[in-house]
CSV table of C-alpha atoms in Angstrom, one decimal:
chain,number,residue,atom,x,y,z
A,1,MET,CA,151.6,223.8,107.1
A,2,LEU,CA,153.2,220.7,105.6
A,3,ALA,CA,156.8,221.8,106.3
A,4,ALA,CA,156.6,222.1,110.1
A,5,PRO,CA,158.6,219.2,111.6
A,6,VAL,CA,159.4,220.8,114.9
A,7,LYS,CA,156.0,222.3,115.7
A,8,GLY,CA,154.1,220.4,118.3
A,9,ASP,CA,157.0,218.1,119.2
A,10,ASN,CA,156.5,218.9,122.9
A,11,GLY,CA,160.2,219.2,123.6
A,12,ARG,CA,161.2,216.0,121.8
A,13,GLY,CA,164.9,215.9,121.1
A,14,GLY,CA,166.7,214.0,118.3
A,15,LEU,CA,167.2,214.3,114.6
A,16,PHE,CA,164.9,216.4,112.4
A,17,ILE,CA,164.6,217.2,108.8
A,18,GLN,CA,163.2,220.7,108.1
A,19,ALA,CA,162.0,221.2,104.6
A,20,TYR,CA,161.5,224.7,103.3
A,21,ARG,CA,158.9,225.5,100.7
A,22,GLY,CA,160.3,225.0,97.2
A,23,TYR,CA,159.3,226.0,93.7
A,24,GLY,CA,159.1,224.1,90.5
A,25,SER,CA,158.3,224.2,86.8
A,26,SER,CA,156.5,221.8,84.5
A,27,ASP,CA,159.4,219.3,84.8
A,28,ARG,CA,161.8,220.5,87.6
A,29,VAL,CA,161.8,221.2,91.3
A,30,PHE,CA,164.1,223.2,93.6
A,31,LEU,CA,163.8,223.1,97.4
A,32,MET,CA,166.1,223.4,100.4
A,33,GLY,CA,166.1,222.1,103.9
A,34,ARG,CA,168.2,221.3,106.9
A,35,VAL,CA,169.1,218.3,109.0
A,36,PHE,CA,169.8,219.0,112.7
A,37,ARG,CA,169.8,217.5,116.1
A,38,GLN,CA,167.6,219.3,118.6
A,39,PRO,CA,168.0,219.2,122.4
A,40,GLY,CA,165.1,217.5,124.2
A,41,PHE,CA,163.8,219.7,127.0
A,42,GLY,CA,160.6,221.5,127.9
A,43,ALA,CA,158.3,218.4,127.8
A,44,THR,CA,158.0,218.3,131.6
A,45,LEU,CA,157.9,222.1,132.2
A,46,ARG,CA,154.6,223.7,132.9
A,47,GLU,CA,153.9,226.5,130.5
A,48,GLU,CA,153.5,229.1,133.1
A,49,TRP,CA,157.1,228.4,134.4
A,50,LEU,CA,158.7,229.5,131.2
A,51,ARG,CA,157.1,231.0,128.1
A,52,ARG,CA,156.8,228.7,125.2
A,53,ASP,CA,158.2,231.3,122.9
A,54,LEU,CA,161.4,231.4,125.0
A,55,LEU,CA,161.7,227.6,124.9
A,56,ASP,CA,161.3,227.6,121.2
A,57,LEU,CA,163.9,230.3,120.8
A,58,LEU,CA,166.4,228.4,123.0
A,59,ARG,CA,165.8,225.2,121.2
A,60,ARG,CA,166.3,226.9,117.8
A,61,LEU,CA,169.6,228.4,118.9
A,62,LEU,CA,170.9,225.2,120.4
A,63,ARG,CA,170.2,223.0,117.3
A,64,LYS,CA,173.3,221.2,116.1
A,65,PRO,CA,173.6,220.9,112.3
A,66,ILE,CA,174.3,217.4,110.9
A,67,ALA,CA,177.0,217.6,108.2
A,68,GLY,CA,177.2,214.7,105.7
A,69,ALA,CA,173.7,213.5,106.3
A,70,ARG,CA,172.1,211.8,103.3
A,71,VAL,CA,168.5,212.8,102.6
A,72,ARG,CA,166.2,210.7,100.4
A,73,VAL,CA,163.7,212.8,98.4
A,74,ARG,CA,160.6,211.2,96.8
A,75,TYR,CA,158.1,212.7,94.5
A,76,LYS,CA,155.8,210.1,92.9
A,77,GLY,CA,158.1,207.9,90.8
A,78,THR,CA,161.2,210.2,91.1
A,79,THR,CA,163.8,209.7,93.8
A,80,ALA,CA,167.0,211.6,94.6
A,81,VAL,CA,169.5,211.4,97.4
A,82,VAL,CA,171.3,214.7,98.5
A,83,GLU,CA,173.9,215.3,101.1
A,84,THR,CA,174.0,218.1,103.7
A,85,ASP,CA,176.8,220.6,103.8
A,86,ARG,CA,178.8,221.6,106.9
A,87,HIS,CA,175.9,223.7,108.2
A,88,GLY,CA,173.4,220.9,107.8
A,89,PHE,CA,171.7,222.4,104.7
A,90,PHE,CA,170.8,220.5,101.6
A,91,ARG,CA,169.6,221.5,98.2
A,92,VAL,CA,167.3,219.5,95.9
A,93,ASP,CA,167.4,220.4,92.2
A,94,MET,CA,166.0,217.5,90.3
A,95,ASN,CA,164.2,216.8,87.0
A,96,LEU,CA,160.6,215.4,87.2
A,97,GLY,CA,158.2,213.9,84.8
A,98,GLU,CA,155.4,216.0,83.4
A,99,MET,CA,153.6,217.9,86.2
A,100,PRO,CA,149.8,218.3,86.5
A,101,SER,CA,148.9,221.7,85.0
A,102,ASP,CA,146.0,222.4,87.3
A,103,VAL,CA,147.8,221.8,90.7
A,104,THR,CA,149.8,224.5,92.4
A,105,TRP,CA,151.2,222.8,95.6
A,106,HIS,CA,152.8,219.4,95.6
A,107,ALA,CA,153.9,217.2,98.5
A,108,VAL,CA,157.3,215.6,98.6
A,109,GLU,CA,158.5,213.0,101.1
A,110,LEU,CA,161.9,213.3,102.8
A,111,SER,CA,163.7,210.7,105.0
A,112,LEU,CA,167.2,210.0,106.2
A,113,ASP,CA,169.4,207.3,104.6
A,114,TYR,CA,172.2,208.3,107.0
A,115,PRO,CA,172.1,208.6,109.9
A,116,THR,CA,169.0,206.5,110.1
A,117,ASP,CA,166.1,207.7,112.2
A,118,GLU,CA,162.6,206.8,111.2
A,119,ARG,CA,161.2,209.7,113.3
A,120,ALA,CA,163.0,212.2,111.2
A,121,THR,CA,160.8,211.5,108.1
A,122,THR,CA,158.8,214.6,107.1
A,123,THR,CA,156.8,216.0,104.2
A,124,GLY,CA,157.8,219.1,102.3
A,125,GLU,CA,156.0,221.1,99.6
A,126,PHE,CA,156.8,223.0,96.4
A,127,PHE,CA,154.8,225.3,94.2
A,128,THR,CA,154.3,225.3,90.5
A,129,PRO,CA,152.3,228.0,88.6
A,130,THR,CA,149.4,226.9,86.6
A,131,ARG,CA,148.9,227.9,83.0
A,132,SER,CA,146.6,230.8,84.1
A,133,ALA,CA,149.6,232.7,85.7
A,134,SER,CA,150.3,235.9,83.8
A,135,TYR,CA,153.4,237.1,85.8
A,136,GLY,CA,155.4,236.4,88.9
A,137,VAL,CA,156.3,238.5,91.9
A,138,ILE,CA,159.6,238.4,93.8
A,139,SER,CA,159.3,240.3,97.1
A,140,ASP,CA,161.7,241.1,99.9
A,141,ILE,CA,160.3,240.5,103.4
A,142,ASP,CA,162.4,242.6,105.8
A,143,ASP,CA,161.1,246.2,105.9
A,144,THR,CA,158.9,245.4,102.9
A,145,VAL,CA,156.3,243.0,104.2
A,146,VAL,CA,157.2,243.1,107.9
A,147,TYR,CA,158.9,245.8,109.9
A,148,THR,CA,162.3,244.7,111.2
A,149,GLY,CA,164.2,248.0,111.5
A,150,VAL,CA,167.5,247.0,109.9
A,151,ALA,CA,169.0,250.4,110.8
A,152,ASN,CA,169.0,249.4,114.5
A,153,THR,CA,171.0,246.2,114.8
A,154,LEU,CA,170.1,245.3,118.4
A,155,LYS,CA,166.3,245.9,117.8
A,156,MET,CA,166.5,244.0,114.5
A,157,MET,CA,168.2,241.0,116.3
A,158,TRP,CA,165.5,240.9,118.9
A,159,ARG,CA,162.7,241.0,116.4
A,160,LEU,CA,164.4,238.4,114.2
A,161,PHE,CA,165.3,235.9,116.9
A,162,ALA,CA,162.9,236.5,119.9
A,163,GLN,CA,159.6,237.7,118.6
A,164,GLY,CA,156.9,235.2,117.6
A,165,ALA,CA,154.6,235.4,114.6
A,166,ASP,CA,151.9,237.2,116.6
A,167,SER,CA,154.3,240.0,117.6
A,168,ARG,CA,155.5,240.8,114.1
A,169,VAL,CA,154.3,244.1,112.6
A,170,ILE,CA,153.0,243.8,109.0
A,171,PHE,CA,152.9,247.0,107.0
A,172,PRO,CA,149.3,248.2,106.4
A,173,GLY,CA,147.8,247.0,103.1
A,174,VAL,CA,150.4,244.4,102.4
A,175,PRO,CA,148.0,241.3,102.5
A,176,ALA,CA,145.4,243.0,100.3
A,177,LEU,CA,148.1,244.2,97.8
A,178,TYR,CA,149.8,240.8,97.6
A,179,GLN,CA,146.5,239.0,97.2
A,180,GLY,CA,145.9,241.3,94.3
A,181,PHE,CA,149.2,240.4,92.8
A,182,HIS,CA,148.4,236.7,93.2
A,183,ASP,CA,144.9,237.0,91.7
A,184,GLY,CA,145.9,239.3,88.8
A,185,PRO,CA,143.6,241.7,87.0
A,186,GLY,CA,141.0,239.0,86.3
A,187,GLY,CA,140.9,237.7,89.9
A,188,ASN,CA,141.9,234.1,89.2
A,189,ALA,CA,145.4,234.1,87.7
A,190,GLY,CA,147.2,232.3,90.5
A,191,ASN,CA,150.4,234.3,89.9
A,192,PRO,CA,153.3,232.9,91.9
A,193,LEU,CA,154.9,234.9,94.7
A,194,VAL,CA,158.5,234.2,95.9
A,195,TYR,CA,159.7,235.9,99.1
A,196,VAL,CA,163.3,236.6,100.0
A,197,SER,CA,164.6,237.5,103.5
A,198,ARG,CA,167.9,238.6,105.0
A,199,GLY,CA,167.0,237.0,108.3
A,200,PRO,CA,168.2,233.6,109.6
A,201,TRP,CA,166.8,230.2,108.6
A,202,SER,CA,166.0,229.6,112.2
A,203,ILE,CA,163.0,232.0,112.0
A,204,TYR,CA,161.7,230.3,108.9
A,205,GLN,CA,158.7,228.7,110.7
A,206,VAL,CA,157.9,232.0,112.4
A,207,LEU,CA,157.6,233.6,108.9
A,208,VAL,CA,155.4,230.8,107.7
A,209,GLU,CA,153.1,231.3,110.7
A,210,MET,CA,153.1,235.0,110.2
A,211,PHE,CA,152.0,234.7,106.6
A,212,ARG,CA,149.2,232.4,107.6
A,213,MET,CA,148.0,234.7,110.4
A,214,HIS,CA,147.8,237.7,108.1
A,215,ARG,CA,146.5,235.8,105.1
A,216,ILE,CA,149.4,236.8,102.9
A,217,PRO,CA,149.5,234.5,99.8
A,218,ASN,CA,151.6,231.4,100.2
A,219,GLY,CA,154.9,231.2,98.4
A,220,PRO,CA,158.4,229.9,98.7
A,221,ILE,CA,160.5,231.8,101.3
A,222,LEU,CA,164.2,232.0,100.4
A,223,ILE,CA,166.6,232.9,103.2
A,224,LEU,CA,169.8,234.4,102.1
A,225,ARG,CA,172.1,233.5,105.0
A,226,GLU,CA,172.3,231.6,108.3
A,227,TRP,CA,172.8,233.4,111.7
A,228,GLY,CA,173.1,231.8,115.0
A,229,MET,CA,175.3,231.3,118.1
A,230,LYS,CA,178.2,230.5,115.8
A,231,ARG,CA,179.3,232.6,112.9
A,232,GLY,CA,178.4,231.0,109.5
A,233,SER,CA,176.6,231.3,106.3
A,234,LEU,CA,175.0,229.1,103.7
A,235,LEU,CA,176.8,230.8,100.9
A,236,PRO,CA,180.2,232.5,101.0
A,237,ARG,CA,179.3,235.9,99.6
A,238,ARG,CA,177.4,238.9,100.8
A,239,ALA,CA,173.6,239.0,101.1
A,240,ARG,CA,173.2,241.3,98.2
A,241,ASP,CA,174.9,238.7,96.0
A,242,HIS,CA,172.8,236.0,97.4
A,243,LYS,CA,169.6,237.9,96.5
A,244,LEU,CA,170.8,238.6,93.0
A,245,ASP,CA,171.6,234.9,92.6
A,246,ALA,CA,168.2,233.9,94.0
A,247,ILE,CA,166.3,236.2,91.6
A,248,ARG,CA,168.3,234.9,88.7
A,249,HIS,CA,167.5,231.3,89.7
A,250,VAL,CA,163.8,232.0,89.9
A,251,MET,CA,163.7,233.8,86.6
A,252,GLY,CA,165.8,231.1,85.0
A,253,LEU,CA,163.3,228.4,86.1
A,254,TYR,CA,160.3,230.4,84.9
A,255,GLN,CA,161.6,231.6,81.6
A,256,ASP,CA,158.2,232.2,80.1
A,257,LEU,CA,157.1,234.6,82.9
A,258,LYS,CA,157.7,238.3,83.4
A,259,PHE,CA,158.1,239.6,86.9
A,260,VAL,CA,157.2,242.4,89.4
A,261,LEU,CA,160.0,243.1,91.9
A,262,VAL,CA,159.1,244.5,95.4
A,263,GLY,CA,161.6,245.7,98.0
A,264,ASP,CA,162.6,248.6,100.3
A,265,SER,CA,164.9,251.6,100.2
A,266,GLY,CA,166.8,250.6,103.4
A,267,GLN,CA,169.3,248.3,101.9
A,268,HIS,CA,170.3,247.5,98.3
A,269,ASP,CA,167.0,246.4,96.7
A,270,PRO,CA,166.8,249.4,94.2
A,271,GLU,CA,170.3,248.7,93.0
A,272,ILE,CA,169.8,244.9,92.7
A,273,TYR,CA,166.5,245.3,90.9
A,274,THR,CA,167.9,247.8,88.5
A,275,ARG,CA,170.7,245.5,87.8
A,276,ILE,CA,168.2,242.7,87.0
A,277,LEU,CA,166.3,245.2,84.8
A,278,ARG,CA,169.5,246.0,82.8
A,279,ALA,CA,170.1,242.3,82.1
A,280,HIS,CA,166.4,241.5,81.4
A,281,PRO,CA,164.6,244.7,80.2
A,282,ASP,CA,161.9,242.8,78.5
A,283,ARG,CA,161.0,240.7,81.6
A,284,ILE,CA,160.5,243.2,84.4
A,285,LEU,CA,157.0,244.7,84.5
A,286,ALA,CA,157.4,247.1,87.5
A,287,ILE,CA,159.7,247.7,90.5
A,288,TYR,CA,158.0,248.8,93.7
A,289,ILE,CA,160.2,250.1,96.5
A,290,ARG,CA,158.9,250.8,100.0
A,291,ASP,CA,160.4,254.1,101.2
A,292,VAL,CA,161.9,253.5,104.7
A,293,SER,CA,164.8,255.9,104.5
A,294,ALA,CA,164.8,259.5,105.8
A,295,ASP,CA,168.1,260.2,104.1
A,296,PRO,CA,167.7,262.8,101.2
A,297,GLN,CA,170.8,261.5,99.5
A,298,ARG,CA,169.3,258.0,99.5
A,299,SER,CA,166.1,259.3,97.9
A,300,GLU,CA,168.2,261.2,95.3
A,301,ALA,CA,170.1,258.0,94.5
A,302,ILE,CA,166.9,256.0,94.0
A,303,ALA,CA,165.4,258.8,91.9
A,304,ARG,CA,168.4,258.4,89.5
A,305,LEU,CA,167.8,254.7,89.4
A,306,ALA,CA,164.1,255.4,88.6
A,307,GLU,CA,165.1,257.5,85.7
A,308,GLU,CA,167.4,254.7,84.4
A,309,ALA,CA,164.4,252.3,84.8
A,310,ARG,CA,162.1,254.6,82.8
A,311,GLU,CA,164.7,254.7,80.0
A,312,ALA,CA,164.6,250.9,79.9
A,313,GLY,CA,160.8,251.0,79.7
A,314,CYS,CA,160.0,250.1,83.3
A,315,GLU,CA,158.6,252.2,86.2
A,316,LEU,CA,160.4,252.2,89.5
A,317,VAL,CA,157.9,253.5,92.1
A,318,LEU,CA,159.1,254.7,95.5
A,319,SER,CA,156.5,255.2,98.2
A,320,ASP,CA,155.7,254.5,101.9
A,321,ASP,CA,152.0,254.0,101.1
A,322,ASN,CA,150.7,250.8,99.6
A,323,GLN,CA,147.8,252.6,98.1
A,324,VAL,CA,150.2,254.5,95.8
A,325,LEU,CA,151.7,251.1,94.7
A,326,ALA,CA,148.3,249.6,94.2
A,327,LYS,CA,147.1,252.5,92.0
A,328,HIS,CA,150.1,252.2,89.8
A,329,ALA,CA,149.7,248.4,89.6
A,330,VAL,CA,146.0,249.0,88.5
A,331,ALA,CA,147.2,251.5,85.8
A,332,GLN,CA,149.7,248.9,84.6
A,333,GLY,CA,147.0,246.2,84.3
A,334,LEU,CA,148.7,244.1,87.0
A,335,ILE,CA,145.8,243.9,89.5
A,336,ALA,CA,142.1,244.5,89.7
A,337,PRO,CA,140.8,248.0,90.5
A,338,GLY,CA,139.0,246.8,93.6
A,339,VAL,CA,142.4,246.1,95.2
A,340,VAL,CA,143.0,249.8,95.8
A,341,ASP,CA,139.8,249.9,98.0
A,342,ALA,CA,140.9,246.8,99.8
A,343,VAL,CA,144.3,248.3,100.6
A,344,ARG,CA,142.7,251.5,101.7
A,345,ARG,CA,140.3,249.7,104.1
A,346,SER,CA,143.3,247.7,105.5
A,347,GLU,CA,145.2,250.8,106.1
A,348,ALA,CA,142.2,252.5,107.8
A,349,ASP,CA,141.6,249.5,110.0
A,350,SER,CA,145.3,249.6,111.1
A,351,GLY,CA,145.2,253.3,111.9
A,352,ALA,CA,147.8,254.1,109.3
């Protein structure tokens, strides 16, 4: 992928710019990234002495954020300079000229004005929907796309920090269902998908690789907080507030699009999505919640939210089977009928 500045560096230390996938409209782009100094070790170690995954993990955890760095962002004739915060993160939110209407992914160049290091130059990317897009999808990742087990903190920490992309467990049928969302009922809509995670920014590249391996449609991945060896966060409030703000930002940028919201029952997705529905009853087409909770009281609470959603003219569907979600999406005219068979085959192949 374009935004992969530390992959294949063979243990090189020094300054890096990591650009996360962004999203844009016809005249505006939003993307995030981080500037950090990475320790240089591992180049002389033979791979059998220490697993490469462990080396990558250690180097991710030992990165030192660079506060006050100035990052120059270039897209065609437009340039902006942004400064990193105390955690090394930067945000780019700039106006552009008229964008091509038939291009979905755009390259943007990033370099350091301060501190200077020519090796830190990298290329990021951002997504803009074409005119054929009929709706957008905002999906949680944790326990919705990939199993993390947020109920068990120790296991979740291991999965988040230590497991590589090839060790992540994708829920059966997710790639087929999400490809159906991207294609739309006619098969060529190119609907945008935006993914949101409660995990740390340090696993961003693992998520990108996981999506590639499982052929899940590309889309911006928004991380809600930063974890690491030191306590800290990108934003000062709780993750649920971060998610609410992220959804509002995406919907504000794409004011002409309606949205499908996908999440899980383990955290606060049903409450957050219902809150969005209350504020925008005419812009939410469906709410799909993966049932990962064995608590009857939780199921009852979600049932009450589903009734509230129906009164607002929107269906909230709770299920642990992507076939159920796919059949509902077909009935709503969101995806093609053949997606149900694709999801069924995927689940059968996985033994689900």
